[in-house]
């Protein structure tokens, strides 16, 4: 049985797809060496397109598969994918007003939903709407053997940003509203993350590069989170 994981938030630009790639690249390669598959359900199919472009520049075998599925095919195949992989990562859709039903059907199978929040153009009302949506799914699954775990984290963090203080206050409001767990470590705003391809593993606990070190600390916390749950 795998861990089925998605990154979700209806607000655009929060880094859902980038985080999916960063985690898939790492957990599929040393030191983790897990059997990982990424399911691209986003209608834009940006991950599938990125992999096809990366294959033009890489001669080595990809560290994991990326498969593009519609929701109906996903529902037919997820049980077999759950049996044959260690990690199933899902690149979900976007806005609830356009894809609420498809997101609900996908999240019905997820073990973990990681919700990235960013400063600047952060919209609390939009995120509250999304949290209400996923909290409802979590409640409906509360009696299931496999429950939906919700974990928030701050992405694209800038320590000296003017939006940092406002974001911290908003996060506290979200914690009080939703009573969900937040990761202690932030994923900082480094260009290296946004420029990542679907092959490169940035994980290095002894890195002198600040971006790789920040990512490694964050990834370790995420990995502990997904492995401590039954």
mmCIF file of C-alpha atoms in Angstrom:
data_model
loop_
_atom_site.group_PDB
_atom_site.id
_atom_site.type_symbol
_atom_site.label_atom_id
_atom_site.label_comp_id
_atom_site.label_asym_id
_atom_site.label_seq_id
_atom_site.Cartn_x
_atom_site.Cartn_y
_atom_site.Cartn_z
ATOM 1 C CA UNK A 1 0.000 0.000 0.000
ATOM 2 C CA UNK A 2 1.348 3.400 -1.006
ATOM 3 C CA UNK A 3 1.126 6.900 0.403
ATOM 4 C CA UNK A 4 -1.166 8.894 -1.895
ATOM 5 C CA UNK A 5 -0.215 12.562 -1.738
ATOM 6 C CA UNK A 6 -1.436 15.767 -3.354
ATOM 7 C CA UNK A 7 -0.512 19.427 -3.111
ATOM 8 C CA UNK A 8 -3.614 21.583 -3.288
ATOM 9 C CA UNK A 9 -4.920 25.119 -3.037
ATOM 10 C CA UNK A 10 -7.314 26.811 -5.422
ATOM 11 C CA UNK A 11 -5.149 29.936 -5.458
ATOM 12 C CA UNK A 12 -2.831 30.015 -8.461
ATOM 13 C CA UNK A 13 0.905 30.539 -8.219
ATOM 14 C CA UNK A 14 1.388 28.913 -4.816
ATOM 15 C CA UNK A 15 3.733 26.227 -6.188
ATOM 16 C CA UNK A 16 1.611 23.061 -6.228
ATOM 17 C CA UNK A 17 3.212 21.601 -9.353
ATOM 18 C CA UNK A 18 6.745 22.677 -8.393
ATOM 19 C CA UNK A 19 6.416 21.004 -4.991
ATOM 20 C CA UNK A 20 5.087 17.847 -6.637
ATOM 21 C CA UNK A 21 8.163 17.691 -8.870
ATOM 22 C CA UNK A 22 10.624 18.482 -6.080
ATOM 23 C CA UNK A 23 9.220 15.700 -3.891
ATOM 24 C CA UNK A 24 8.968 13.171 -6.721
ATOM 25 C CA UNK A 25 12.537 13.859 -7.874
ATOM 26 C CA UNK A 26 13.874 13.302 -4.373
ATOM 27 C CA UNK A 27 11.883 10.343 -3.072
ATOM 28 C CA UNK A 28 12.524 8.364 -6.279
ATOM 29 C CA UNK A 29 16.314 8.749 -6.007
ATOM 30 C CA UNK A 30 19.056 8.223 -3.358
ATOM 31 C CA UNK A 31 18.950 8.165 -0.414
ATOM 32 C CA UNK A 32 15.228 7.298 -0.462
ATOM 33 C CA UNK A 33 14.990 5.158 -3.642
ATOM 34 C CA UNK A 34 11.226 4.715 -3.402
ATOM 35 C CA UNK A 35 8.984 3.563 -6.204
ATOM 36 C CA UNK A 36 7.235 6.813 -7.166
ATOM 37 C CA UNK A 37 4.612 7.627 -9.764
ATOM 38 C CA UNK A 38 3.130 11.037 -10.569
ATOM 39 C CA UNK A 39 -0.398 11.334 -11.899
ATOM 40 C CA UNK A 40 -1.077 14.475 -13.904
ATOM 41 C CA UNK A 41 -4.790 15.262 -13.581
ATOM 42 C CA UNK A 42 -4.482 19.014 -14.101
ATOM 43 C CA UNK A 43 -6.261 19.926 -17.339
ATOM 44 C CA UNK A 44 -3.275 22.008 -18.422
ATOM 45 C CA UNK A 45 -1.093 18.853 -18.307
ATOM 46 C CA UNK A 46 1.915 21.020 -17.472
ATOM 47 C CA UNK A 47 3.811 18.182 -15.775
ATOM 48 C CA UNK A 48 3.383 15.792 -18.676
ATOM 49 C CA UNK A 49 4.535 18.508 -21.064
ATOM 50 C CA UNK A 50 7.539 19.289 -18.874
ATOM 51 C CA UNK A 51 8.606 15.635 -18.811
ATOM 52 C CA UNK A 52 8.389 15.390 -22.605
ATOM 53 C CA UNK A 53 10.588 18.475 -22.930
ATOM 54 C CA UNK A 54 13.071 17.132 -20.364
ATOM 55 C CA UNK A 55 13.399 13.888 -22.319
ATOM 56 C CA UNK A 56 14.850 15.895 -25.208
ATOM 57 C CA UNK A 57 17.818 16.900 -23.012
ATOM 58 C CA UNK A 58 18.312 13.838 -20.800
ATOM 59 C CA UNK A 59 19.703 10.535 -22.025
ATOM 60 C CA UNK A 60 19.253 8.675 -18.743
ATOM 61 C CA UNK A 61 16.100 6.834 -17.725
ATOM 62 C CA UNK A 62 13.596 9.045 -15.869
ATOM 63 C CA UNK A 63 13.626 8.395 -12.095
ATOM 64 C CA UNK A 64 9.837 7.919 -12.068
ATOM 65 C CA UNK A 65 6.852 7.836 -14.403
ATOM 66 C CA UNK A 66 4.476 10.713 -15.050
ATOM 67 C CA UNK A 67 1.131 9.616 -16.451
ATOM 68 C CA UNK A 68 -1.677 11.899 -17.608
ATOM 69 C CA UNK A 69 -5.124 10.659 -16.602
ATOM 70 C CA UNK A 70 -8.618 12.052 -16.588
ATOM 71 C CA UNK A 71 -10.597 11.626 -13.376
ATOM 72 C CA UNK A 72 -12.589 8.651 -14.621
ATOM 73 C CA UNK A 73 -9.446 6.728 -15.605
ATOM 74 C CA UNK A 74 -7.796 7.720 -12.331
ATOM 75 C CA UNK A 75 -10.676 6.198 -10.367
ATOM 76 C CA UNK A 76 -10.377 2.953 -12.321
ATOM 77 C CA UNK A 77 -6.605 2.659 -11.937
ATOM 78 C CA UNK A 78 -5.782 4.121 -8.513
ATOM 79 C CA UNK A 79 -6.268 0.873 -6.581
ATOM 80 C CA UNK A 80 -3.727 -0.951 -8.733
ATOM 81 C CA UNK A 81 -1.319 2.005 -8.596
ATOM 82 C CA UNK A 82 -1.729 1.997 -4.825
ATOM 83 C CA UNK A 83 -0.583 -1.639 -4.716
ATOM 84 C CA UNK A 84 2.408 -1.285 -7.022
ATOM 85 C CA UNK A 85 4.028 1.958 -5.797
ATOM 86 C CA UNK A 86 5.457 3.360 -2.576
ATOM 87 C CA UNK A 87 4.434 6.946 -3.334
ATOM 88 C CA UNK A 88 1.638 8.174 -5.584
ATOM 89 C CA UNK A 89 1.821 11.940 -6.151
ATOM 90 C CA UNK A 90 -1.110 13.701 -7.781
ATOM 91 C CA UNK A 91 -0.905 17.030 -9.604
ATOM 92 C CA UNK A 92 -4.460 18.247 -9.024
ATOM 93 C CA UNK A 93 -6.616 20.815 -10.749
ATOM 94 C CA UNK A 94 -7.123 24.440 -9.845
ATOM 95 C CA UNK A 95 -10.122 26.588 -9.028
ATOM 96 C CA UNK A 96 -13.085 25.121 -7.191
ATOM 97 C CA UNK A 97 -15.624 26.980 -9.322
ATOM 98 C CA UNK A 98 -14.390 25.048 -12.356
ATOM 99 C CA UNK A 99 -13.121 21.732 -10.997
ATOM 100 C CA UNK A 100 -14.732 21.170 -7.610
ATOM 101 C CA UNK A 101 -16.299 17.820 -8.484
ATOM 102 C CA UNK A 102 -13.126 16.417 -10.045
ATOM 103 C CA UNK A 103 -11.032 17.564 -7.072
ATOM 104 C CA UNK A 104 -13.499 15.987 -4.670
ATOM 105 C CA UNK A 105 -13.274 12.678 -6.528
ATOM 106 C CA UNK A 106 -9.469 12.745 -6.472
ATOM 107 C CA UNK A 107 -9.170 13.729 -2.807
ATOM 108 C CA UNK A 108 -11.432 10.840 -1.875
ATOM 109 C CA UNK A 109 -8.365 8.594 -2.363
ATOM 110 C CA UNK A 110 -5.577 10.777 -0.924
ATOM 111 C CA UNK A 111 -3.842 10.036 2.368
ATOM 112 C CA UNK A 112 -2.224 13.472 2.579
ATOM 113 C CA UNK A 113 -3.110 16.872 1.206
ATOM 114 C CA UNK A 114 -0.322 19.424 1.637
ATOM 115 C CA UNK A 115 -1.632 22.986 1.276
ATOM 116 C CA UNK A 116 0.932 25.644 0.298
ATOM 117 C CA UNK A 117 0.363 29.265 1.324
ATOM 118 C CA UNK A 118 2.320 32.278 0.098
ATOM 119 C CA UNK A 119 2.577 35.957 1.007
ATOM 120 C CA UNK A 120 2.002 38.954 -1.220
ATOM 121 C CA UNK A 121 -1.032 38.145 -3.330
ATOM 122 C CA UNK A 122 -2.359 35.850 -0.617
ATOM 123 C CA UNK A 123 -6.178 35.915 -0.428
ATOM 124 C CA UNK A 124 -7.550 34.695 2.885
ATOM 125 C CA UNK A 125 -11.155 34.417 1.670
ATOM 126 C CA UNK A 126 -10.124 32.194 -1.240
ATOM 127 C CA UNK A 127 -8.088 29.940 1.033
ATOM 128 C CA UNK A 128 -10.892 29.751 3.593
ATOM 129 C CA UNK A 129 -13.235 28.576 0.840
ATOM 130 C CA UNK A 130 -10.740 25.867 -0.098
ATOM 131 C CA UNK A 131 -10.256 24.831 3.524
ATOM 132 C CA UNK A 132 -14.018 24.539 4.033
ATOM 133 C CA UNK A 133 -14.122 22.312 0.969
ATOM 134 C CA UNK A 134 -11.325 19.968 2.088
ATOM 135 C CA UNK A 135 -12.438 19.926 5.731
ATOM 136 C CA UNK A 136 -15.797 18.643 4.540
ATOM 137 C CA UNK A 137 -14.060 15.827 2.651
ATOM 138 C CA UNK A 138 -11.912 15.049 5.685
ATOM 139 C CA UNK A 139 -15.016 14.833 7.897
ATOM 140 C CA UNK A 140 -16.797 12.486 5.481
ATOM 141 C CA UNK A 141 -13.739 10.207 5.529
ATOM 142 C CA UNK A 142 -13.301 10.269 9.310
ATOM 143 C CA UNK A 143 -14.796 6.793 9.720
ATOM 144 C CA UNK A 144 -12.681 5.282 6.925
ATOM 145 C CA UNK A 145 -9.631 3.149 7.602
ATOM 146 C CA UNK A 146 -7.624 5.568 5.449
ATOM 147 C CA UNK A 147 -8.245 9.135 6.509
ATOM 148 C CA UNK A 148 -7.365 12.398 4.798
ATOM 149 C CA UNK A 149 -4.556 14.224 6.628
ATOM 150 C CA UNK A 150 -4.360 17.973 5.994
ATOM 151 C CA UNK A 151 -1.010 19.743 6.418
ATOM 152 C CA UNK A 152 -0.341 23.380 5.622
ATOM 153 C CA UNK A 153 3.030 24.976 4.926
ATOM 154 C CA UNK A 154 4.437 28.322 3.853
ATOM 155 C CA UNK A 155 5.937 28.277 0.365
ATOM 156 C CA UNK A 156 8.076 30.874 -1.424
ATOM 157 C CA UNK A 157 8.960 32.347 1.964
ATOM 158 C CA UNK A 158 10.968 35.567 2.124
ATOM 159 C CA UNK A 159 12.243 36.440 5.583
ATOM 160 C CA UNK A 160 12.533 40.153 4.829
ATOM 161 C CA UNK A 161 9.360 40.510 2.800
ATOM 162 C CA UNK A 162 6.808 43.140 3.810
ATOM 163 C CA UNK A 163 4.141 40.459 3.466
ATOM 164 C CA UNK A 164 5.831 38.144 6.000
ATOM 165 C CA UNK A 165 4.209 39.647 9.108
ATOM 166 C CA UNK A 166 0.757 39.730 7.510
ATOM 167 C CA UNK A 167 1.151 36.146 6.333
ATOM 168 C CA UNK A 168 2.116 34.972 9.827
ATOM 169 C CA UNK A 169 -1.024 36.571 11.247
ATOM 170 C CA UNK A 170 -3.173 35.016 8.525
ATOM 171 C CA UNK A 171 -1.673 31.597 9.146
ATOM 172 C CA UNK A 172 -2.564 31.859 12.830
ATOM 173 C CA UNK A 173 -6.130 32.707 11.799
ATOM 174 C CA UNK A 174 -6.187 29.663 9.539
ATOM 175 C CA UNK A 175 -4.882 27.417 12.319
ATOM 176 C CA UNK A 176 -7.640 28.625 14.615
ATOM 177 C CA UNK A 177 -10.293 28.274 11.932
ATOM 178 C CA UNK A 178 -9.351 24.878 10.553
ATOM 179 C CA UNK A 179 -7.377 23.279 13.383
ATOM 180 C CA UNK A 180 -4.981 21.751 10.876
ATOM 181 C CA UNK A 181 -1.317 20.905 11.293
ATOM 182 C CA UNK A 182 1.311 23.212 9.806
ATOM 183 C CA UNK A 183 4.856 22.238 8.956
ATOM 184 C CA UNK A 184 7.474 23.909 11.140
ATOM 185 C CA UNK A 185 9.832 24.463 8.216
ATOM 186 C CA UNK A 186 9.094 26.845 5.352
ATOM 187 C CA UNK A 187 10.104 26.316 1.758
ATOM 188 C CA UNK A 188 11.946 29.498 0.825
ATOM 189 C CA UNK A 189 11.776 31.491 -2.383
ATOM 190 C CA UNK A 190 14.754 30.342 -4.446
ATOM 191 C CA UNK A 191 14.939 30.481 -8.241
ATOM 192 C CA UNK A 192 16.522 27.008 -8.176
ATOM 193 C CA UNK A 193 13.152 25.564 -7.148
ATOM 194 C CA UNK A 194 11.132 27.191 -9.916
ATOM 195 C CA UNK A 195 13.721 26.165 -12.521
ATOM 196 C CA UNK A 196 13.705 22.482 -11.515
ATOM 197 C CA UNK A 197 13.202 19.820 -14.178
ATOM 198 C CA UNK A 198 11.622 16.371 -13.684
ATOM 199 C CA UNK A 199 14.986 14.627 -13.164
ATOM 200 C CA UNK A 200 17.141 16.756 -10.831
ATOM 201 C CA UNK A 201 17.394 15.747 -7.171
ATOM 202 C CA UNK A 202 18.161 18.748 -4.939
ATOM 203 C CA UNK A 203 18.293 16.749 -1.717
ATOM 204 C CA UNK A 204 21.600 17.092 0.136
ATOM 205 C CA UNK A 205 21.643 17.307 3.932
ATOM 206 C CA UNK A 206 25.261 18.536 3.854
ATOM 207 C CA UNK A 207 24.805 21.090 1.083
ATOM 208 C CA UNK A 208 26.599 24.426 1.239
ATOM 209 C CA UNK A 209 24.025 25.742 -1.244
ATOM 210 C CA UNK A 210 21.307 27.488 0.796
ATOM 211 C CA UNK A 211 18.503 26.410 -1.537
ATOM 212 C CA UNK A 212 19.413 22.715 -1.403
ATOM 213 C CA UNK A 213 19.864 22.848 2.360
ATOM 214 C CA UNK A 214 16.514 24.565 2.874
ATOM 215 C CA UNK A 215 14.801 22.027 0.659
ATOM 216 C CA UNK A 216 16.484 19.080 2.410
ATOM 217 C CA UNK A 217 15.320 20.232 5.845
ATOM 218 C CA UNK A 218 11.787 20.791 4.540
ATOM 219 C CA UNK A 219 11.730 17.436 2.730
ATOM 220 C CA UNK A 220 12.894 15.596 5.856
ATOM 221 C CA UNK A 221 9.958 17.035 7.786
ATOM 222 C CA UNK A 222 7.524 16.111 5.011
ATOM 223 C CA UNK A 223 8.910 12.577 4.892
ATOM 224 C CA UNK A 224 8.580 12.175 8.660
ATOM 225 C CA UNK A 225 5.005 13.410 8.379
ATOM 226 C CA UNK A 226 3.922 10.910 5.750
ATOM 227 C CA UNK A 227 5.702 7.950 7.352
ATOM 228 C CA UNK A 228 4.545 8.426 10.947
ATOM 229 C CA UNK A 229 0.898 7.984 10.000
ATOM 230 C CA UNK A 230 -0.652 4.501 9.854
#
